[in-house]
mmCIF file with all atom_site columns, N, CA and C in Angstrom:
data_model
loop_
_atom_site.group_PDB
_atom_site.id
_atom_site.type_symbol
_atom_site.label_atom_id
_atom_site.label_alt_id
_atom_site.label_comp_id
_atom_site.label_asym_id
_atom_site.label_entity_id
_atom_site.label_seq_id
_atom_site.pdbx_PDB_ins_code
_atom_site.Cartn_x
_atom_site.Cartn_y
_atom_site.Cartn_z
_atom_site.occupancy
_atom_site.B_iso_or_equiv
_atom_site.pdbx_formal_charge
_atom_site.auth_seq_id
_atom_site.auth_comp_id
_atom_site.auth_asym_id
_atom_site.auth_atom_id
_atom_site.pdbx_PDB_model_num
ATOM 1   N N  . MET A 1 1  ? 24.160  23.354  -0.869  1.00 0.00 ? 353 MET A N  1
ATOM 2   C CA . MET A 1 1  ? 22.866  23.668  -1.429  1.00 0.00 ? 353 MET A CA 1
ATOM 3   C C  . MET A 1 1  ? 23.016  23.765  -2.942  1.00 0.00 ? 353 MET A C  1
ATOM 4   N N  . TRP A 1 2  ? 22.098  23.191  -3.666  1.00 0.00 ? 354 TRP A N  1
ATOM 5   C CA . TRP A 1 2  ? 22.129  23.234  -5.118  1.00 0.00 ? 354 TRP A CA 1
ATOM 6   C C  . TRP A 1 2  ? 21.534  24.544  -5.621  1.00 0.00 ? 354 TRP A C  1
ATOM 7   N N  . ASN A 1 3  ? 21.820  24.843  -6.864  1.00 0.00 ? 355 ASN A N  1
ATOM 8   C CA . ASN A 1 3  ? 21.276  26.062  -7.462  1.00 0.00 ? 355 ASN A CA 1
ATOM 9   C C  . ASN A 1 3  ? 19.758  26.075  -7.330  1.00 0.00 ? 355 ASN A C  1
ATOM 10  N N  . GLY A 1 4  ? 19.221  27.145  -6.840  1.00 0.00 ? 356 GLY A N  1
ATOM 11  C CA . GLY A 1 4  ? 17.777  27.229  -6.653  1.00 0.00 ? 356 GLY A CA 1
ATOM 12  C C  . GLY A 1 4  ? 17.372  27.049  -5.204  1.00 0.00 ? 356 GLY A C  1
ATOM 13  N N  . GLY A 1 5  ? 18.243  26.489  -4.396  1.00 0.00 ? 357 GLY A N  1
ATOM 14  C CA . GLY A 1 5  ? 17.956  26.337  -2.970  1.00 0.00 ? 357 GLY A CA 1
ATOM 15  C C  . GLY A 1 5  ? 16.932  25.259  -2.685  1.00 0.00 ? 357 GLY A C  1
ATOM 16  N N  . GLU A 1 6  ? 16.488  25.221  -1.464  1.00 0.00 ? 358 GLU A N  1
ATOM 17  C CA . GLU A 1 6  ? 15.484  24.254  -1.037  1.00 0.00 ? 358 GLU A CA 1
ATOM 18  C C  . GLU A 1 6  ? 14.086  24.793  -1.329  1.00 0.00 ? 358 GLU A C  1
ATOM 19  N N  . ALA A 1 7  ? 13.136  23.889  -1.424  1.00 0.00 ? 359 ALA A N  1
ATOM 20  C CA . ALA A 1 7  ? 11.746  24.296  -1.586  1.00 0.00 ? 359 ALA A CA 1
ATOM 21  C C  . ALA A 1 7  ? 11.319  25.090  -0.359  1.00 0.00 ? 359 ALA A C  1
ATOM 22  N N  . GLU A 1 8  ? 10.420  26.012  -0.553  1.00 0.00 ? 360 GLU A N  1
ATOM 23  C CA . GLU A 1 8  ? 9.994   26.883  0.550   1.00 0.00 ? 360 GLU A CA 1
ATOM 24  C C  . GLU A 1 8  ? 9.434   26.107  1.734   1.00 0.00 ? 360 GLU A C  1
ATOM 25  N N  . ASP A 1 9  ? 8.705   25.026  1.458   1.00 0.00 ? 361 ASP A N  1
ATOM 26  C CA . ASP A 1 9  ? 8.063   24.283  2.549   1.00 0.00 ? 361 ASP A CA 1
ATOM 27  C C  . ASP A 1 9  ? 8.871   23.067  2.987   1.00 0.00 ? 361 ASP A C  1
ATOM 28  N N  . PHE A 1 10 ? 10.155  23.012  2.602   1.00 0.00 ? 362 PHE A N  1
ATOM 29  C CA . PHE A 1 10 ? 10.999  21.877  2.966   1.00 0.00 ? 362 PHE A CA 1
ATOM 30  C C  . PHE A 1 10 ? 11.225  21.842  4.463   1.00 0.00 ? 362 PHE A C  1
ATOM 31  N N  . THR A 1 11 ? 11.035  20.663  5.042   1.00 0.00 ? 363 THR A N  1
ATOM 32  C CA . THR A 1 11 ? 11.312  20.447  6.461   1.00 0.00 ? 363 THR A CA 1
ATOM 33  C C  . THR A 1 11 ? 12.291  19.294  6.561   1.00 0.00 ? 363 THR A C  1
ATOM 34  N N  . GLU A 1 12 ? 13.353  19.518  7.267   1.00 0.00 ? 364 GLU A N  1
ATOM 35  C CA . GLU A 1 12 ? 14.358  18.474  7.462   1.00 0.00 ? 364 GLU A CA 1
ATOM 36  C C  . GLU A 1 12 ? 13.683  17.267  8.110   1.00 0.00 ? 364 GLU A C  1
ATOM 37  N N  . PRO A 1 13 ? 13.892  16.058  7.570   1.00 0.00 ? 365 PRO A N  1
ATOM 38  C CA . PRO A 1 13 ? 13.264  14.873  8.159   1.00 0.00 ? 365 PRO A CA 1
ATOM 39  C C  . PRO A 1 13 ? 13.826  14.571  9.543   1.00 0.00 ? 365 PRO A C  1
ATOM 40  N N  . ASP A 1 14 ? 12.979  14.005  10.386  1.00 0.00 ? 366 ASP A N  1
ATOM 41  C CA . ASP A 1 14 ? 13.397  13.614  11.734  1.00 0.00 ? 366 ASP A CA 1
ATOM 42  C C  . ASP A 1 14 ? 14.167  12.304  11.619  1.00 0.00 ? 366 ASP A C  1
ATOM 43  N N  . THR A 1 15 ? 15.433  12.335  11.916  1.00 0.00 ? 367 THR A N  1
ATOM 44  C CA . THR A 1 15 ? 16.274  11.134  11.809  1.00 0.00 ? 367 THR A CA 1
ATOM 45  C C  . THR A 1 15 ? 16.707  10.617  13.178  1.00 0.00 ? 367 THR A C  1
ATOM 46  N N  . THR A 1 16 ? 15.975  10.982  14.199  1.00 0.00 ? 368 THR A N  1
ATOM 47  C CA . THR A 1 16 ? 16.287  10.545  15.556  1.00 0.00 ? 368 THR A CA 1
ATOM 48  C C  . THR A 1 16 ? 16.156  9.029   15.654  1.00 0.00 ? 368 THR A C  1
ATOM 49  N N  . ASP A 1 17 ? 17.171  8.393   16.226  1.00 0.00 ? 369 ASP A N  1
ATOM 50  C CA . ASP A 1 17 ? 17.101  6.954   16.445  1.00 0.00 ? 369 ASP A CA 1
ATOM 51  C C  . ASP A 1 17 ? 16.110  6.670   17.559  1.00 0.00 ? 369 ASP A C  1
ATOM 52  N N  . ARG A 1 18 ? 15.268  5.665   17.326  1.00 0.00 ? 370 ARG A N  1
ATOM 53  C CA . ARG A 1 18 ? 14.288  5.251   18.329  1.00 0.00 ? 370 ARG A CA 1
ATOM 54  C C  . ARG A 1 18 ? 14.349  3.730   18.453  1.00 0.00 ? 370 ARG A C  1
ATOM 55  N N  . PRO A 1 19 ? 14.211  3.235   19.655  1.00 0.00 ? 371 PRO A N  1
ATOM 56  C CA . PRO A 1 19 ? 14.217  1.780   19.807  1.00 0.00 ? 371 PRO A CA 1
ATOM 57  C C  . PRO A 1 19 ? 12.935  1.177   19.224  1.00 0.00 ? 371 PRO A C  1
ATOM 58  N N  . VAL A 1 20 ? 13.080  0.017   18.627  1.00 0.00 ? 372 VAL A N  1
ATOM 59  C CA . VAL A 1 20 ? 11.914  -0.704  18.121  1.00 0.00 ? 372 VAL A CA 1
ATOM 60  C C  . VAL A 1 20 ? 11.593  -1.750  19.168  1.00 0.00 ? 372 VAL A C  1
ATOM 61  N N  . THR A 1 21 ? 10.527  -1.516  19.918  1.00 0.00 ? 373 THR A N  1
ATOM 62  C CA . THR A 1 21 ? 10.229  -2.384  21.055  1.00 0.00 ? 373 THR A CA 1
ATOM 63  C C  . THR A 1 21 ? 9.269   -3.511  20.711  1.00 0.00 ? 373 THR A C  1
ATOM 64  N N  . LYS A 1 22 ? 8.490   -3.332  19.666  1.00 0.00 ? 374 LYS A N  1
ATOM 65  C CA . LYS A 1 22 ? 7.507   -4.362  19.306  1.00 0.00 ? 374 LYS A CA 1
ATOM 66  C C  . LYS A 1 22 ? 7.687   -4.759  17.848  1.00 0.00 ? 374 LYS A C  1
ATOM 67  N N  . ARG A 1 23 ? 8.888   -5.110  17.485  1.00 0.00 ? 375 ARG A N  1
ATOM 68  C CA . ARG A 1 23 ? 9.202   -5.412  16.085  1.00 0.00 ? 375 ARG A CA 1
ATOM 69  C C  . ARG A 1 23 ? 8.308   -6.516  15.520  1.00 0.00 ? 375 ARG A C  1
ATOM 70  N N  . THR A 1 24 ? 8.184   -7.618  16.225  1.00 0.00 ? 376 THR A N  1
ATOM 71  C CA . THR A 1 24 ? 7.382   -8.738  15.727  1.00 0.00 ? 376 THR A CA 1
ATOM 72  C C  . THR A 1 24 ? 5.919   -8.354  15.618  1.00 0.00 ? 376 THR A C  1
ATOM 73  N N  . GLU A 1 25 ? 5.381   -7.714  16.644  1.00 0.00 ? 377 GLU A N  1
ATOM 74  C CA . GLU A 1 25 ? 3.978   -7.313  16.622  1.00 0.00 ? 377 GLU A CA 1
ATOM 75  C C  . GLU A 1 25 ? 3.713   -6.306  15.507  1.00 0.00 ? 377 GLU A C  1
ATOM 76  N N  . ASP A 1 26 ? 4.624   -5.348  15.330  1.00 0.00 ? 378 ASP A N  1
ATOM 77  C CA . ASP A 1 26 ? 4.473   -4.356  14.262  1.00 0.00 ? 378 ASP A CA 1
ATOM 78  C C  . ASP A 1 26 ? 4.499   -5.030  12.888  1.00 0.00 ? 378 ASP A C  1
ATOM 79  N N  . PHE A 1 27 ? 5.410   -5.972  12.705  1.00 0.00 ? 379 PHE A N  1
ATOM 80  C CA . PHE A 1 27 ? 5.509   -6.667  11.433  1.00 0.00 ? 379 PHE A CA 1
ATOM 81  C C  . PHE A 1 27 ? 4.257   -7.484  11.160  1.00 0.00 ? 379 PHE A C  1
ATOM 82  N N  . LEU A 1 28 ? 3.776   -8.200  12.165  1.00 0.00 ? 380 LEU A N  1
ATOM 83  C CA . LEU A 1 28 ? 2.575   -9.012  11.989  1.00 0.00 ? 380 LEU A CA 1
ATOM 84  C C  . LEU A 1 28 ? 1.359   -8.129  11.669  1.00 0.00 ? 380 LEU A C  1
ATOM 85  N N  . ALA A 1 29 ? 1.270   -6.966  12.306  1.00 0.00 ? 381 ALA A N  1
ATOM 86  C CA . ALA A 1 29 ? 0.174   -6.045  12.005  1.00 0.00 ? 381 ALA A CA 1
ATOM 87  C C  . ALA A 1 29 ? 0.277   -5.543  10.569  1.00 0.00 ? 381 ALA A C  1
ATOM 88  N N  . PHE A 1 30 ? 1.486   -5.224  10.132  1.00 0.00 ? 382 PHE A N  1
ATOM 89  C CA . PHE A 1 30 ? 1.707   -4.777  8.751   1.00 0.00 ? 382 PHE A CA 1
ATOM 90  C C  . PHE A 1 30 ? 1.280   -5.855  7.763   1.00 0.00 ? 382 PHE A C  1
ATOM 91  N N  . VAL A 1 31 ? 1.702   -7.096  8.003   1.00 0.00 ? 383 VAL A N  1
ATOM 92  C CA . VAL A 1 31 ? 1.360   -8.194  7.102   1.00 0.00 ? 383 VAL A CA 1
ATOM 93  C C  . VAL A 1 31 ? -0.156  -8.400  7.089   1.00 0.00 ? 383 VAL A C  1
ATOM 94  N N  . ALA A 1 32 ? -0.784  -8.363  8.243   1.00 0.00 ? 384 ALA A N  1
ATOM 95  C CA . ALA A 1 32 ? -2.242  -8.547  8.311   1.00 0.00 ? 384 ALA A CA 1
ATOM 96  C C  . ALA A 1 32 ? -2.962  -7.458  7.518   1.00 0.00 ? 384 ALA A C  1
ATOM 97  N N  . GLU A 1 33 ? -2.499  -6.220  7.613   1.00 0.00 ? 385 GLU A N  1
ATOM 98  C CA . GLU A 1 33 ? -3.104  -5.115  6.854   1.00 0.00 ? 385 GLU A CA 1
ATOM 99  C C  . GLU A 1 33 ? -2.935  -5.341  5.358   1.00 0.00 ? 385 GLU A C  1
ATOM 100 N N  . GLN A 1 34 ? -1.747  -5.755  4.946   1.00 0.00 ? 386 GLN A N  1
ATOM 101 C CA . GLN A 1 34 ? -1.488  -6.004  3.523   1.00 0.00 ? 386 GLN A CA 1
ATOM 102 C C  . GLN A 1 34 ? -2.350  -7.150  2.994   1.00 0.00 ? 386 GLN A C  1
ATOM 103 N N  . VAL A 1 35 ? -2.451  -8.215  3.763   1.00 0.00 ? 387 VAL A N  1
ATOM 104 C CA . VAL A 1 35 ? -3.263  -9.362  3.346   1.00 0.00 ? 387 VAL A CA 1
ATOM 105 C C  . VAL A 1 35 ? -4.730  -8.955  3.244   1.00 0.00 ? 387 VAL A C  1
ATOM 106 N N  . ALA A 1 36 ? -5.220  -8.201  4.214   1.00 0.00 ? 388 ALA A N  1
ATOM 107 C CA . ALA A 1 36 ? -6.618  -7.760  4.180   1.00 0.00 ? 388 ALA A CA 1
ATOM 108 C C  . ALA A 1 36 ? -6.894  -6.884  2.966   1.00 0.00 ? 388 ALA A C  1
ATOM 109 N N  . ALA A 1 37 ? -5.987  -5.964  2.668   1.00 0.00 ? 389 ALA A N  1
ATOM 110 C CA . ALA A 1 37 ? -6.178  -5.074  1.516   1.00 0.00 ? 389 ALA A CA 1
ATOM 111 C C  . ALA A 1 37 ? -6.158  -5.874  0.217   1.00 0.00 ? 389 ALA A C  1
ATOM 112 N N  . ARG A 1 38 ? -5.237  -6.789  0.088   1.00 0.00 ? 390 ARG A N  1
ATOM 113 C CA . ARG A 1 38 ? -5.143  -7.585  -1.143  1.00 0.00 ? 390 ARG A CA 1
ATOM 114 C C  . ARG A 1 38 ? -6.326  -8.530  -1.279  1.00 0.00 ? 390 ARG A C  1
ATOM 115 N N  . THR A 1 39 ? -6.784  -9.087  -0.171  1.00 0.00 ? 391 THR A N  1
ATOM 116 C CA . THR A 1 39 ? -7.948  -9.966  -0.201  1.00 0.00 ? 391 THR A CA 1
ATOM 117 C C  . THR A 1 39 ? -9.187  -9.179  -0.631  1.00 0.00 ? 391 THR A C  1
ATOM 118 N N  . ALA A 1 40 ? -9.362  -7.985  -0.091  1.00 0.00 ? 392 ALA A N  1
ATOM 119 C CA . ALA A 1 40 ? -10.507 -7.147  -0.465  1.00 0.00 ? 392 ALA A CA 1
ATOM 120 C C  . ALA A 1 40 ? -10.460 -6.806  -1.947  1.00 0.00 ? 392 ALA A C  1
ATOM 121 N N  . GLU A 1 41 ? -9.288  -6.490  -2.450  1.00 0.00 ? 393 GLU A N  1
ATOM 122 C CA . GLU A 1 41 ? -9.143  -6.172  -3.868  1.00 0.00 ? 393 GLU A CA 1
ATOM 123 C C  . GLU A 1 41 ? -9.460  -7.392  -4.735  1.00 0.00 ? 393 GLU A C  1
ATOM 124 N N  . GLN A 1 42 ? -8.975  -8.543  -4.327  1.00 0.00 ? 394 GLN A N  1
ATOM 125 C CA . GLN A 1 42 ? -9.233  -9.765  -5.082  1.00 0.00 ? 394 GLN A CA 1
ATOM 126 C C  . GLN A 1 42 ? -10.723 -10.105 -5.065  1.00 0.00 ? 394 GLN A C  1
ATOM 127 N N  . GLU A 1 43 ? -11.360 -9.981  -3.913  1.00 0.00 ? 395 GLU A N  1
ATOM 128 C CA . GLU A 1 43 ? -12.786 -10.268 -3.811  1.00 0.00 ? 395 GLU A CA 1
ATOM 129 C C  . GLU A 1 43 ? -13.605 -9.299  -4.659  1.00 0.00 ? 395 GLU A C  1
ATOM 130 N N  . ALA A 1 44 ? -13.216 -8.036  -4.695  1.00 0.00 ? 396 ALA A N  1
ATOM 131 C CA . ALA A 1 44 ? -13.912 -7.051  -5.534  1.00 0.00 ? 396 ALA A CA 1
ATOM 132 C C  . ALA A 1 44 ? -13.769 -7.415  -7.009  1.00 0.00 ? 396 ALA A C  1
ATOM 133 N N  . THR A 1 45 ? -12.600 -7.869  -7.391  1.00 0.00 ? 397 THR A N  1
ATOM 134 C CA . THR A 1 45 ? -12.379 -8.280  -8.779  1.00 0.00 ? 397 THR A CA 1
ATOM 135 C C  . THR A 1 45 ? -13.242 -9.489  -9.120  1.00 0.00 ? 397 THR A C  1
ATOM 136 N N  . ILE A 1 46 ? -13.305 -10.439 -8.223  1.00 0.00 ? 398 ILE A N  1
ATOM 137 C CA . ILE A 1 46 ? -14.117 -11.638 -8.448  1.00 0.00 ? 398 ILE A CA 1
ATOM 138 C C  . ILE A 1 46 ? -15.587 -11.257 -8.558  1.00 0.00 ? 398 ILE A C  1
ATOM 139 N N  . ARG A 1 47 ? -16.065 -10.376 -7.655  1.00 0.00 ? 399 ARG A N  1
ATOM 140 C CA . ARG A 1 47 ? -17.464 -9.932  -7.723  1.00 0.00 ? 399 ARG A CA 1
ATOM 141 C C  . ARG A 1 47 ? -17.759 -9.247  -9.047  1.00 0.00 ? 399 ARG A C  1
ATOM 142 N N  . ARG A 1 48 ? -16.805 -8.421  -9.525  1.00 0.00 ? 400 ARG A N  1
ATOM 143 C CA . ARG A 1 48 ? -16.993 -7.711  -10.788 1.00 0.00 ? 400 ARG A CA 1
ATOM 144 C C  . ARG A 1 48 ? -17.071 -8.704  -11.943 1.00 0.00 ? 400 ARG A C  1
ATOM 145 N N  . ILE A 1 49 ? -16.213 -9.713  -11.923 1.00 0.00 ? 401 ILE A N  1
ATOM 146 C CA . ILE A 1 49 ? -16.211 -10.715 -12.984 1.00 0.00 ? 401 ILE A CA 1
ATOM 147 C C  . ILE A 1 49 ? -17.520 -11.504 -12.970 1.00 0.00 ? 401 ILE A C  1
ATOM 148 N N  . VAL A 1 50 ? -17.943 -11.922 -11.795 1.00 0.00 ? 402 VAL A N  1
ATOM 149 C CA . VAL A 1 50 ? -19.165 -12.712 -11.673 1.00 0.00 ? 402 VAL A CA 1
ATOM 150 C C  . VAL A 1 50 ? -20.386 -11.883 -12.096 1.00 0.00 ? 402 VAL A C  1
ATOM 151 N N  . SER A 1 51 ? -20.379 -10.609 -11.761 1.00 0.00 ? 403 SER A N  1
ATOM 152 C CA . SER A 1 51 ? -21.550 -9.774  -12.065 1.00 0.00 ? 403 SER A CA 1
ATOM 153 C C  . SER A 1 51 ? -21.656 -9.391  -13.533 1.00 0.00 ? 403 SER A C  1
ATOM 154 N N  . THR A 1 52 ? -20.634 -9.680  -14.348 1.00 0.00 ? 404 THR A N  1
ATOM 155 C CA . THR A 1 52 ? -20.701 -9.329  -15.761 1.00 0.00 ? 404 THR A CA 1
ATOM 156 C C  . THR A 1 52 ? -21.549 -10.315 -16.550 1.00 0.00 ? 404 THR A C  1
ATOM 157 N N  . GLY A 1 53 ? -21.962 -11.391 -15.926 1.00 0.00 ? 405 GLY A N  1
ATOM 158 C CA . GLY A 1 53 ? -22.840 -12.334 -16.604 1.00 0.00 ? 405 GLY A CA 1
ATOM 159 C C  . GLY A 1 53 ? -22.066 -13.370 -17.391 1.00 0.00 ? 405 GLY A C  1
ATOM 160 N N  . PRO A 1 54 ? -22.647 -13.764 -18.537 1.00 0.00 ? 406 PRO A N  1
ATOM 161 C CA . PRO A 1 54 ? -22.007 -14.812 -19.341 1.00 0.00 ? 406 PRO A CA 1
ATOM 162 C C  . PRO A 1 54 ? -20.598 -14.424 -19.760 1.00 0.00 ? 406 PRO A C  1
ATOM 163 N N  . ASP A 1 55 ? -19.856 -15.434 -20.117 1.00 0.00 ? 407 ASP A N  1
ATOM 164 C CA . ASP A 1 55 ? -18.468 -15.231 -20.554 1.00 0.00 ? 407 ASP A CA 1
ATOM 165 C C  . ASP A 1 55 ? -18.415 -14.216 -21.691 1.00 0.00 ? 407 ASP A C  1
ATOM 166 N N  . THR A 1 56 ? -17.591 -13.198 -21.513 1.00 0.00 ? 408 THR A N  1
ATOM 167 C CA . THR A 1 56 ? -17.458 -12.161 -22.530 1.00 0.00 ? 408 THR A CA 1
ATOM 168 C C  . THR A 1 56 ? -16.229 -12.398 -23.382 1.00 0.00 ? 408 THR A C  1
ATOM 169 N N  . GLY A 1 57 ? -15.505 -13.471 -23.105 1.00 0.00 ? 409 GLY A N  1
ATOM 170 C CA . GLY A 1 57 ? -14.304 -13.760 -23.860 1.00 0.00 ? 409 GLY A CA 1
ATOM 171 C C  . GLY A 1 57 ? -13.088 -13.056 -23.302 1.00 0.00 ? 409 GLY A C  1
ATOM 172 N N  . ASP A 1 58 ? -13.265 -12.280 -22.263 1.00 0.00 ? 410 ASP A N  1
ATOM 173 C CA . ASP A 1 58 ? -12.156 -11.556 -21.655 1.00 0.00 ? 410 ASP A CA 1
ATOM 174 C C  . ASP A 1 58 ? -12.017 -12.063 -20.238 1.00 0.00 ? 410 ASP A C  1
ATOM 175 N N  . ALA A 1 59 ? -10.848 -12.562 -19.882 1.00 0.00 ? 411 ALA A N  1
ATOM 176 C CA . ALA A 1 59 ? -10.624 -13.155 -18.561 1.00 0.00 ? 411 ALA A CA 1
ATOM 177 C C  . ALA A 1 59 ? -10.843 -12.171 -17.445 1.00 0.00 ? 411 ALA A C  1
ATOM 178 N N  . ARG A 1 60 ? -10.709 -10.876 -17.721 1.00 0.00 ? 412 ARG A N  1
ATOM 179 C CA . ARG A 1 60 ? -10.882 -9.873  -16.677 1.00 0.00 ? 412 ARG A CA 1
ATOM 180 C C  . ARG A 1 60 ? -12.346 -9.464  -16.532 1.00 0.00 ? 412 ARG A C  1
ATOM 181 N N  . GLY A 1 61 ? -13.217 -9.944  -17.386 1.00 0.00 ? 413 GLY A N  1
ATOM 182 C CA . GLY A 1 61 ? -14.621 -9.600  -17.299 1.00 0.00 ? 413 GLY A CA 1
ATOM 183 C C  . GLY A 1 61 ? -14.943 -8.252  -17.878 1.00 0.00 ? 413 GLY A C  1
ATOM 184 N N  . VAL A 1 62 ? -14.012 -7.677  -18.631 1.00 0.00 ? 414 VAL A N  1
ATOM 185 C CA . VAL A 1 62 ? -14.233 -6.372  -19.238 1.00 0.00 ? 414 VAL A CA 1
ATOM 186 C C  . VAL A 1 62 ? -14.838 -6.560  -20.604 1.00 0.00 ? 414 VAL A C  1
ATOM 187 N N  . ARG A 1 63 ? -15.864 -5.833  -20.892 1.00 0.00 ? 415 ARG A N  1
ATOM 188 C CA . ARG A 1 63 ? -16.521 -5.970  -22.202 1.00 0.00 ? 415 ARG A CA 1
ATOM 189 C C  . ARG A 1 63 ? -15.924 -5.034  -23.200 1.00 0.00 ? 415 ARG A C  1
#
């Protein structure tokens, strides 16, 4: 233990080994979530740029 001890609310992490039974399905779900989030962010950026009207001289659409 280092000087000062552990934080009062410290909980030892659960390091129990568990079998990964659906590795491919879990990975594909993770990738789909990431793609959806990035697509939504990109579409929001495009909408913001388009809604700023005429070219403001800034590629990001910020005035």
